[in-house]
PDB file of C-alpha atoms and ligand atoms in Angstrom:
ATOM      1  CA  MET A   1      13.525 -15.659  13.705  1.00  0.00           C
ATOM      2  CA  LYS A   2      10.825 -12.826  13.623  1.00  0.00           C
ATOM      3  CA  ILE A   3       9.709 -12.199   9.914  1.00  0.00           C
ATOM      4  CA  LYS A   4       8.383  -9.125   8.786  1.00  0.00           C
ATOM      5  CA  PRO A   5       5.271  -9.400   6.424  1.00  0.00           C
ATOM      6  CA  ILE A   6       5.712  -8.228   2.822  1.00  0.00           C
ATOM      7  CA  VAL A   7       3.025  -6.804   0.201  1.00  0.00           C
ATOM      8  CA  ALA A   8       4.710  -6.833  -3.121  1.00  0.00           C
ATOM      9  CA  GLY A   9       2.736  -5.660  -6.074  1.00  0.00           C
ATOM     10  CA  ASN A  10       3.611  -6.885  -9.788  1.00  0.00           C
ATOM     11  CA  TRP A  11       1.975  -4.614 -12.110  1.00  0.00           C
ATOM     12  CA  LYS A  12       3.026  -6.631 -15.231  1.00  0.00           C
ATOM     13  CA  MET A  13       2.471  -4.849 -18.271  1.00  0.00           C
ATOM     14  CA  HIS A  14       0.576  -1.958 -16.824  1.00  0.00           C
ATOM     15  CA  LYS A  15       0.923   1.875 -16.033  1.00  0.00           C
ATOM     16  CA  SER A  16       2.700   4.355 -18.178  1.00  0.00           C
ATOM     17  CA  LEU A  17       5.244   6.281 -16.609  1.00  0.00           C
ATOM     18  CA  SER A  18       3.370   9.273 -15.556  1.00  0.00           C
ATOM     19  CA  GLU A  19       0.589   6.837 -14.077  1.00  0.00           C
ATOM     20  CA  GLY A  20       3.064   4.477 -12.119  1.00  0.00           C
ATOM     21  CA  VAL A  21       4.820   7.567 -10.734  1.00  0.00           C
ATOM     22  CA  SER A  22       1.574   9.448  -9.567  1.00  0.00           C
ATOM     23  CA  PHE A  23       0.383   6.137  -8.177  1.00  0.00           C
ATOM     24  CA  VAL A  24       3.232   5.504  -5.894  1.00  0.00           C
ATOM     25  CA  GLY A  25       3.130   9.317  -4.729  1.00  0.00           C
ATOM     26  CA  LYS A  26      -0.307   8.587  -3.962  1.00  0.00           C
ATOM     27  CA  ILE A  27       0.415   5.812  -1.925  1.00  0.00           C
ATOM     28  CA  ARG A  28       3.378   6.919  -0.299  1.00  0.00           C
ATOM     29  CA  ASN A  29       1.089   9.726   1.150  1.00  0.00           C
ATOM     30  CA  ARG A  30      -1.220   7.412   2.675  1.00  0.00           C
ATOM     31  CA  ILE A  31      -0.982   6.863   6.400  1.00  0.00           C
ATOM     32  CA  LEU A  32       0.072   3.234   6.415  1.00  0.00           C
ATOM     33  CA  ASP A  33       2.372   1.457   9.165  1.00  0.00           C
ATOM     34  CA  LYS A  34       5.373   0.705   7.183  1.00  0.00           C
ATOM     35  CA  GLU A  35       7.090  -0.414  10.561  1.00  0.00           C
ATOM     36  CA  LYS A  36       4.846  -3.541  10.345  1.00  0.00           C
ATOM     37  CA  VAL A  37       4.794  -4.509   6.878  1.00  0.00           C
ATOM     38  CA  LYS A  38       7.319  -4.264   3.784  1.00  0.00           C
ATOM     39  CA  VAL A  39       5.911  -2.817   0.807  1.00  0.00           C
ATOM     40  CA  ILE A  40       7.451  -3.472  -2.869  1.00  0.00           C
ATOM     41  CA  PHE A  41       6.290  -2.031  -6.102  1.00  0.00           C
ATOM     42  CA  CYS A  42       7.438  -4.128  -9.306  1.00  0.00           C
ATOM     43  CA  PRO A  43       6.572  -1.804 -12.070  1.00  0.00           C
ATOM     44  CA  PRO A  44       7.514  -2.852 -15.601  1.00  0.00           C
ATOM     45  CA  PHE A  45      11.046  -1.300 -16.833  1.00  0.00           C
ATOM     46  CA  ASN A  46       9.982   1.706 -18.074  1.00  0.00           C
ATOM     47  CA  SER A  47       9.233   3.535 -14.989  1.00  0.00           C
ATOM     48  CA  LEU A  48      11.878   1.705 -12.518  1.00  0.00           C
ATOM     49  CA  PHE A  49      14.105   4.470 -12.531  1.00  0.00           C
ATOM     50  CA  SER A  50      11.356   7.111 -12.071  1.00  0.00           C
ATOM     51  CA  ILE A  51       9.734   5.228  -9.342  1.00  0.00           C
ATOM     52  CA  VAL A  52      12.966   4.431  -7.503  1.00  0.00           C
ATOM     53  CA  GLU A  53      13.334   8.470  -7.262  1.00  0.00           C
ATOM     54  CA  ALA A  54       9.649   9.006  -6.441  1.00  0.00           C
ATOM     55  CA  LEU A  55      10.112   6.833  -3.360  1.00  0.00           C
ATOM     56  CA  ASP A  56      13.474   8.438  -2.454  1.00  0.00           C
ATOM     57  CA  GLY A  57      14.017   8.438   1.411  1.00  0.00           C
ATOM     58  CA  SER A  58      11.086   6.259   1.994  1.00  0.00           C
ATOM     59  CA  SER A  59      10.840   2.610   3.325  1.00  0.00           C
ATOM     60  CA  PHE A  60       9.264   1.235   0.134  1.00  0.00           C
ATOM     61  CA  GLY A  61      10.828  -1.240  -1.632  1.00  0.00           C
ATOM     62  CA  VAL A  62      11.205  -1.157  -5.736  1.00  0.00           C
ATOM     63  CA  GLY A  63      11.486  -4.601  -7.648  1.00  0.00           C
ATOM     64  CA  ALA A  64      12.125  -5.314 -11.150  1.00  0.00           C
ATOM     65  CA  GLN A  65       9.775  -8.211 -12.682  1.00  0.00           C
ATOM     66  CA  ASN A  66      12.463 -10.160 -14.536  1.00  0.00           C
ATOM     67  CA  ALA A  67      16.440 -10.008 -15.158  1.00  0.00           C
ATOM     68  CA  HIS A  68      18.534 -11.777 -17.696  1.00  0.00           C
ATOM     69  CA  HIS A  69      21.404 -14.078 -15.918  1.00  0.00           C
ATOM     70  CA  GLU A  70      24.411 -12.594 -17.797  1.00  0.00           C
ATOM     71  CA  GLN A  71      25.876  -9.228 -16.960  1.00  0.00           C
ATOM     72  CA  GLN A  72      25.837  -7.914 -20.608  1.00  0.00           C
ATOM     73  CA  GLY A  73      25.780  -9.262 -24.228  1.00  0.00           C
ATOM     74  CA  ALA A  74      23.964  -9.374 -27.237  1.00  0.00           C
ATOM     75  CA  PHE A  75      20.529 -10.017 -25.497  1.00  0.00           C
ATOM     76  CA  THR A  76      18.028  -8.047 -27.563  1.00  0.00           C
ATOM     77  CA  GLY A  77      15.218  -6.872 -25.087  1.00  0.00           C
ATOM     78  CA  GLU A  78      16.865  -8.106 -21.928  1.00  0.00           C
ATOM     79  CA  ILE A  79      18.201  -6.245 -19.037  1.00  0.00           C
ATOM     80  CA  SER A  80      20.885  -7.321 -16.679  1.00  0.00           C
ATOM     81  CA  VAL A  81      20.926  -7.514 -12.595  1.00  0.00           C
ATOM     82  CA  ASP A  82      23.571  -4.941 -12.546  1.00  0.00           C
ATOM     83  CA  MET A  83      21.522  -2.663 -14.886  1.00  0.00           C
ATOM     84  CA  LEU A  84      18.943  -2.852 -12.389  1.00  0.00           C
ATOM     85  CA  LYS A  85      20.992  -2.176  -9.479  1.00  0.00           C
ATOM     86  CA  SER A  86      22.284   0.871 -11.081  1.00  0.00           C
ATOM     87  CA  MET A  87      18.941   2.240 -11.100  1.00  0.00           C
ATOM     88  CA  GLY A  88      18.351   1.784  -7.416  1.00  0.00           C
ATOM     89  CA  VAL A  89      16.339  -1.500  -7.586  1.00  0.00           C
ATOM     90  CA  GLN A  90      16.491  -3.805  -4.822  1.00  0.00           C
ATOM     91  CA  TYR A  91      14.349  -6.825  -5.603  1.00  0.00           C
ATOM     92  CA  VAL A  92      13.639  -9.060  -8.794  1.00  0.00           C
ATOM     93  CA  ILE A  93      10.732 -11.246  -9.438  1.00  0.00           C
ATOM     94  CA  ILE A  94      12.159 -14.555 -10.699  1.00  0.00           C
ATOM     95  CA  GLY A  95      10.263 -17.390 -12.254  1.00  0.00           C
ATOM     96  CA  HIS A  96       6.850 -15.820 -12.413  1.00  0.00           C
ATOM     97  CA  SER A  97       4.238 -18.618 -13.861  1.00  0.00           C
ATOM     98  CA  GLU A  98       3.765 -15.866 -16.819  1.00  0.00           C
ATOM     99  CA  ARG A  99       7.468 -16.044 -17.414  1.00  0.00           C
ATOM    100  CA  ARG A 100       7.660 -19.864 -17.503  1.00  0.00           C
ATOM    101  CA  HIS A 101       4.480 -20.527 -19.198  1.00  0.00           C
ATOM    102  CA  ILE A 102       4.193 -17.712 -21.991  1.00  0.00           C
ATOM    103  CA  PHE A 103       8.107 -17.017 -22.347  1.00  0.00           C
ATOM    104  CA  GLY A 104       9.568 -20.554 -21.865  1.00  0.00           C
ATOM    105  CA  GLU A 105      11.695 -20.408 -18.821  1.00  0.00           C
ATOM    106  CA  THR A 106      12.803 -23.368 -17.273  1.00  0.00           C
ATOM    107  CA  ASP A 107      13.855 -24.191 -13.954  1.00  0.00           C
ATOM    108  CA  GLU A 108      17.583 -24.456 -15.044  1.00  0.00           C
ATOM    109  CA  TRP A 109      17.138 -21.139 -16.483  1.00  0.00           C
ATOM    110  CA  ILE A 110      15.615 -19.668 -13.501  1.00  0.00           C
ATOM    111  CA  ASN A 111      18.265 -21.105 -11.524  1.00  0.00           C
ATOM    112  CA  GLN A 112      20.848 -19.026 -13.232  1.00  0.00           C
ATOM    113  CA  LYS A 113      18.709 -16.119 -12.725  1.00  0.00           C
ATOM    114  CA  ILE A 114      18.804 -16.634  -8.906  1.00  0.00           C
ATOM    115  CA  HIS A 115      22.514 -16.822  -8.869  1.00  0.00           C
ATOM    116  CA  ALA A 116      22.741 -13.955 -10.895  1.00  0.00           C
ATOM    117  CA  VAL A 117      20.338 -12.008  -8.536  1.00  0.00           C
ATOM    118  CA  LEU A 118      22.282 -13.017  -5.437  1.00  0.00           C
ATOM    119  CA  ASN A 119      25.594 -12.428  -6.973  1.00  0.00           C
ATOM    120  CA  GLY A 120      24.665  -9.096  -7.822  1.00  0.00           C
ATOM    121  CA  GLU A 121      23.357  -8.410  -4.274  1.00  0.00           C
ATOM    122  CA  LEU A 122      19.740  -7.925  -5.200  1.00  0.00           C
ATOM    123  CA  ILE A 123      17.094  -9.943  -3.782  1.00  0.00           C
ATOM    124  CA  PRO A 124      14.966 -12.530  -5.516  1.00  0.00           C
ATOM    125  CA  ILE A 125      11.184 -13.173  -5.235  1.00  0.00           C
ATOM    126  CA  PHE A 126      11.518 -16.510  -6.338  1.00  0.00           C
ATOM    127  CA  CYS A 127       7.920 -17.701  -7.897  1.00  0.00           C
ATOM    128  CA  ILE A 128       6.880 -21.280  -7.568  1.00  0.00           C
ATOM    129  CA  GLY A 129       3.245 -22.861  -8.286  1.00  0.00           C
ATOM    130  CA  GLU A 130       1.526 -25.850  -9.739  1.00  0.00           C
ATOM    131  CA  THR A 131      -0.630 -25.810 -12.772  1.00  0.00           C
ATOM    132  CA  LEU A 132      -4.523 -26.982 -12.258  1.00  0.00           C
ATOM    133  CA  GLU A 133      -3.323 -30.382 -14.101  1.00  0.00           C
ATOM    134  CA  ASP A 134      -0.640 -30.931 -11.674  1.00  0.00           C
ATOM    135  CA  ARG A 135      -3.144 -30.225  -8.580  1.00  0.00           C
ATOM    136  CA  GLN A 136      -5.696 -32.591 -10.150  1.00  0.00           C
ATOM    137  CA  MET A 137      -3.029 -35.105 -10.313  1.00  0.00           C
ATOM    138  CA  ASN A 138      -2.195 -34.819  -6.716  1.00  0.00           C
ATOM    139  CA  GLN A 139       1.348 -33.761  -7.985  1.00  0.00           C
ATOM    140  CA  THR A 140       1.245 -30.126  -6.341  1.00  0.00           C
ATOM    141  CA  THR A 141       4.115 -31.156  -3.591  1.00  0.00           C
ATOM    142  CA  GLU A 142       6.345 -32.803  -6.309  1.00  0.00           C
ATOM    143  CA  VAL A 143       5.845 -29.941  -8.402  1.00  0.00           C
ATOM    144  CA  LEU A 144       6.879 -27.750  -5.689  1.00  0.00           C
ATOM    145  CA  LEU A 145       9.632 -29.850  -4.705  1.00  0.00           C
ATOM    146  CA  HIS A 146      10.982 -29.861  -8.124  1.00  0.00           C
ATOM    147  CA  GLN A 147      10.840 -26.205  -8.602  1.00  0.00           C
ATOM    148  CA  ILE A 148      12.535 -25.346  -5.398  1.00  0.00           C
ATOM    149  CA  LYS A 149      15.531 -27.944  -5.848  1.00  0.00           C
ATOM    150  CA  LEU A 150      16.489 -26.983  -9.333  1.00  0.00           C
ATOM    151  CA  GLY A 151      15.710 -23.248  -8.538  1.00  0.00           C
ATOM    152  CA  LEU A 152      17.664 -23.123  -5.670  1.00  0.00           C
ATOM    153  CA  GLY A 153      20.144 -25.357  -6.746  1.00  0.00           C
ATOM    154  CA  GLY A 154      24.069 -24.649  -5.884  1.00  0.00           C
ATOM    155  CA  LEU A 155      23.244 -22.466  -3.342  1.00  0.00           C
ATOM    156  CA  ASP A 156      25.589 -23.178  -0.265  1.00  0.00           C
ATOM    157  CA  SER A 157      23.076 -21.721   1.998  1.00  0.00           C
ATOM    158  CA  ILE A 158      20.087 -19.262   2.244  1.00  0.00           C
ATOM    159  CA  ASP A 159      20.330 -15.858   3.989  1.00  0.00           C
ATOM    160  CA  PRO A 160      16.724 -15.260   5.111  1.00  0.00           C
ATOM    161  CA  LYS A 161      17.085 -11.612   4.495  1.00  0.00           C
ATOM    162  CA  LYS A 162      17.978 -12.147   0.861  1.00  0.00           C
ATOM    163  CA  MET A 163      15.477 -14.474  -0.247  1.00  0.00           C
ATOM    164  CA  ILE A 164      11.391 -14.059  -0.870  1.00  0.00           C
ATOM    165  CA  ILE A 165       9.713 -17.152  -1.965  1.00  0.00           C
ATOM    166  CA  ALA A 166       6.332 -16.663  -3.537  1.00  0.00           C
ATOM    167  CA  TYR A 167       3.837 -19.493  -3.725  1.00  0.00           C
ATOM    168  CA  GLU A 168       1.494 -18.818  -6.715  1.00  0.00           C
ATOM    169  CA  PRO A 169      -0.943 -21.545  -7.909  1.00  0.00           C
ATOM    170  CA  VAL A 170      -0.917 -20.882 -11.534  1.00  0.00           C
ATOM    171  CA  TRP A 171      -4.680 -21.613 -11.732  1.00  0.00           C
ATOM    172  CA  ALA A 172      -5.058 -18.909  -9.232  1.00  0.00           C
ATOM    173  CA  ILE A 173      -3.524 -16.138 -10.800  1.00  0.00           C
ATOM    174  CA  GLY A 174      -5.539 -13.512 -12.501  1.00  0.00           C
ATOM    175  CA  THR A 175      -8.357 -15.769 -12.781  1.00  0.00           C
ATOM    176  CA  GLY A 176     -10.496 -14.617  -9.560  1.00  0.00           C
ATOM    177  CA  GLU A 177     -10.200 -17.992  -8.132  1.00  0.00           C
ATOM    178  CA  THR A 178      -8.192 -18.039  -4.807  1.00  0.00           C
ATOM    179  CA  ALA A 179      -6.613 -21.061  -3.264  1.00  0.00           C
ATOM    180  CA  THR A 180      -8.469 -22.095   0.095  1.00  0.00           C
ATOM    181  CA  ASN A 181      -6.636 -21.605   3.227  1.00  0.00           C
ATOM    182  CA  ASP A 182      -6.101 -25.428   3.703  1.00  0.00           C
ATOM    183  CA  GLN A 183      -4.570 -25.583   0.410  1.00  0.00           C
ATOM    184  CA  VAL A 184      -2.311 -22.331   0.938  1.00  0.00           C
ATOM    185  CA  ALA A 185      -1.445 -23.814   4.608  1.00  0.00           C
ATOM    186  CA  GLU A 186      -0.361 -27.156   3.157  1.00  0.00           C
ATOM    187  CA  ALA A 187       1.501 -25.659   0.235  1.00  0.00           C
ATOM    188  CA  HIS A 188       3.346 -23.119   2.688  1.00  0.00           C
ATOM    189  CA  GLY A 189       4.146 -25.704   5.023  1.00  0.00           C
ATOM    190  CA  ASN A 190       5.715 -28.075   2.450  1.00  0.00           C
ATOM    191  CA  VAL A 191       7.985 -25.162   1.243  1.00  0.00           C
ATOM    192  CA  LYS A 192       9.256 -24.988   4.722  1.00  0.00           C
ATOM    193  CA  THR A 193       9.930 -28.264   4.871  1.00  0.00           C
ATOM    194  CA  ILE A 194      11.760 -28.533   1.593  1.00  0.00           C
ATOM    195  CA  LEU A 195      13.735 -25.476   2.624  1.00  0.00           C
ATOM    196  CA  GLY A 196      14.621 -26.873   6.042  1.00  0.00           C
ATOM    197  CA  GLU A 197      15.734 -29.949   4.591  1.00  0.00           C
ATOM    198  CA  MET A 198      18.025 -27.911   1.696  1.00  0.00           C
ATOM    199  CA  PHE A 199      19.187 -25.450   4.339  1.00  0.00           C
ATOM    200  CA  GLY A 200      18.492 -26.474   7.770  1.00  0.00           C
ATOM    201  CA  ASP A 201      17.079 -23.952  10.299  1.00  0.00           C
ATOM    202  CA  ILE A 202      18.005 -21.052   9.057  1.00  0.00           C
ATOM    203  CA  SER A 203      15.567 -21.204   6.272  1.00  0.00           C
ATOM    204  CA  LYS A 204      12.768 -20.800   8.914  1.00  0.00           C
ATOM    205  CA  GLY A 205      13.358 -16.853   8.689  1.00  0.00           C
ATOM    206  CA  VAL A 206      12.540 -17.055   4.820  1.00  0.00           C
ATOM    207  CA  PRO A 207       9.255 -14.979   4.024  1.00  0.00           C
ATOM    208  CA  ILE A 208       7.089 -16.974   1.756  1.00  0.00           C
ATOM    209  CA  LEU A 209       4.241 -15.087   0.150  1.00  0.00           C
ATOM    210  CA  TYR A 210       0.927 -16.240  -1.377  1.00  0.00           C
ATOM    211  CA  GLY A 211       0.017 -15.082  -4.858  1.00  0.00           C
ATOM    212  CA  GLY A 212      -3.204 -15.683  -6.840  1.00  0.00           C
ATOM    213  CA  SER A 213      -6.319 -13.273  -6.855  1.00  0.00           C
ATOM    214  CA  VAL A 214      -5.404 -11.614  -3.539  1.00  0.00           C
ATOM    215  CA  ASN A 215      -7.919  -8.740  -3.103  1.00  0.00           C
ATOM    216  CA  GLU A 216      -9.488  -6.594  -0.164  1.00  0.00           C
ATOM    217  CA  LYS A 217     -11.904  -9.166   0.153  1.00  0.00           C
ATOM    218  CA  ASN A 218     -10.014 -12.219   0.945  1.00  0.00           C
ATOM    219  CA  GLY A 219      -6.487 -10.664   2.218  1.00  0.00           C
ATOM    220  CA  ALA A 220      -7.510 -10.663   5.830  1.00  0.00           C
ATOM    221  CA  GLU A 221      -8.358 -14.319   6.118  1.00  0.00           C
ATOM    222  CA  LEU A 222      -5.274 -15.517   3.827  1.00  0.00           C
ATOM    223  CA  ILE A 223      -2.622 -13.462   5.782  1.00  0.00           C
ATOM    224  CA  LYS A 224      -3.986 -15.427   9.142  1.00  0.00           C
ATOM    225  CA  THR A 225      -3.122 -18.554   7.596  1.00  0.00           C
ATOM    226  CA  ASP A 226      -0.161 -20.613   8.648  1.00  0.00           C
ATOM    227  CA  ASP A 227       3.202 -19.846   7.077  1.00  0.00           C
ATOM    228  CA  VAL A 228       1.741 -16.791   4.955  1.00  0.00           C
ATOM    229  CA  ASP A 229       4.197 -14.140   5.420  1.00  0.00           C
ATOM    230  CA  GLY A 230       2.622 -11.658   2.884  1.00  0.00           C
ATOM    231  CA  PHE A 231       1.501 -11.500  -0.636  1.00  0.00           C
ATOM    232  CA  LEU A 232       2.365 -11.051  -4.089  1.00  0.00           C
ATOM    233  CA  ILE A 233      -0.424  -9.410  -5.818  1.00  0.00           C
ATOM    234  CA  GLY A 234      -1.157  -8.837  -9.322  1.00  0.00           C
ATOM    235  CA  GLY A 235      -4.277  -7.148 -10.532  1.00  0.00           C
ATOM    236  CA  ALA A 236      -5.345  -5.780  -7.257  1.00  0.00           C
ATOM    237  CA  SER A 237      -2.151  -3.915  -6.824  1.00  0.00           C
ATOM    238  CA  LEU A 238      -2.960  -1.641  -9.600  1.00  0.00           C
ATOM    239  CA  LYS A 239      -5.710   0.206  -7.615  1.00  0.00           C
ATOM    240  CA  GLU A 240      -4.905   2.477  -4.753  1.00  0.00           C
ATOM    241  CA  ASP A 241      -7.692   1.639  -2.442  1.00  0.00           C
ATOM    242  CA  SER A 242      -7.301  -2.195  -2.918  1.00  0.00           C
ATOM    243  CA  PHE A 243      -3.815  -2.294  -2.436  1.00  0.00           C
ATOM    244  CA  CYS A 244      -3.629  -0.167   0.751  1.00  0.00           C
ATOM    245  CA  SER A 245      -6.438  -1.743   2.060  1.00  0.00           C
ATOM    246  CA  ILE A 246      -4.765  -5.082   1.777  1.00  0.00           C
ATOM    247  CA  ILE A 247      -1.486  -3.673   3.335  1.00  0.00           C
ATOM    248  CA  GLU A 248      -3.841  -2.518   6.126  1.00  0.00           C
ATOM    249  CA  GLN A 249      -5.171  -5.994   6.499  1.00  0.00           C
ATOM    250  CA  VAL A 250      -1.407  -7.396   6.701  1.00  0.00           C
ATOM    251  CA  THR A 251      -0.529  -5.128   9.223  1.00  0.00           C
ATOM    252  CA  THR A 252      -3.549  -6.031  11.568  1.00  0.00           C
ATOM    253  CA  TYR A 253      -3.934  -9.761  11.176  1.00  0.00           C
ATOM    254  CA  TYR A 254      -0.387 -11.086  10.177  1.00  0.00           C
ATOM    255  CA  ARG A 255       0.150 -13.422  13.108  1.00  0.00           C
ATOM    256  CA  GLY A 256       4.132 -13.912  12.501  1.00  0.00           C
TER     257      GLY A 256
HETATM  258  C1  PEP B   1       0.813 -12.393  -9.805  1.00  0.00           C
HETATM  259  O1  PEP B   1       0.661 -11.633 -10.868  1.00  0.00           O
HETATM  260  O2  PEP B   1       1.660 -12.486  -9.726  1.00  0.00           O
HETATM  261  C2  PEP B   1      -0.500 -12.415  -9.167  1.00  0.00           C
HETATM  262  C3  PEP B   1      -0.714 -13.229  -8.194  1.00  0.00           C
HETATM  263  O3  PEP B   1      -1.846 -11.801 -10.273  1.00  0.00           O
HETATM  264  P1  PEP B   1      -3.090 -11.659  -9.623  1.00  0.00           P
HETATM  265  O4  PEP B   1      -3.285 -11.329  -7.942  1.00  0.00           O
HETATM  266  O5  PEP B   1      -3.913 -10.830 -10.529  1.00  0.00           O
HETATM  267  O6  PEP B   1      -3.838 -13.122  -9.486  1.00  0.00           O
END
């Protein structure tokens, strides 16, 4: 199955409403080959609705950075999948390392969120990745296996059009340190194998993104790496030129 590469920008807690709307408006007007790459903006909750409106009629996607697994209830500060859907949001980042490590999200909770996102007919961008300590102890493959088995536990099957995986080594996120091509190829290959064992051949069509200090200098090399189907980008997604340059690199060099 042919995979269309994806470039998703995770803005984290950056950009006011007006900054966000103006930013996506500028990118919408740039000449990008939107047929060849799917671009997704993941702004903070404050601007989701307005950004969906600003991108109306375009092929750009909009994602949230988190969602609660319950549909409603006494969960101060949280937002449900149905609420996101009612705003026109199509994707939800689940299990980002900052959610895991700063906010204490467990694999079990992430699994509940994945089910909630799929039940709500949105598409999860499911993040996995090892810490530096895991890597130094040669535990990377075991950690990925554990995160995938638990995170996707209870799913009978997988629909490649409704699932995105992002491999993001924790030590590479926001640090300026990028995993080497060999490290990325090995991790992505292992993710594919694990998905194949769990869900069979259908899983070959699930896009696997790399995330961790991707920028306009390393995007071209990284996208040529085996089994890399695009990027989840933090810092470089906040700058118009950097983000567009990475999109162009993916358009040019993705081997599929
Ligand atoms: C991220 O937030 O998912 C990320 C990969 O950040 P950065 O690109 O800044 O490392």
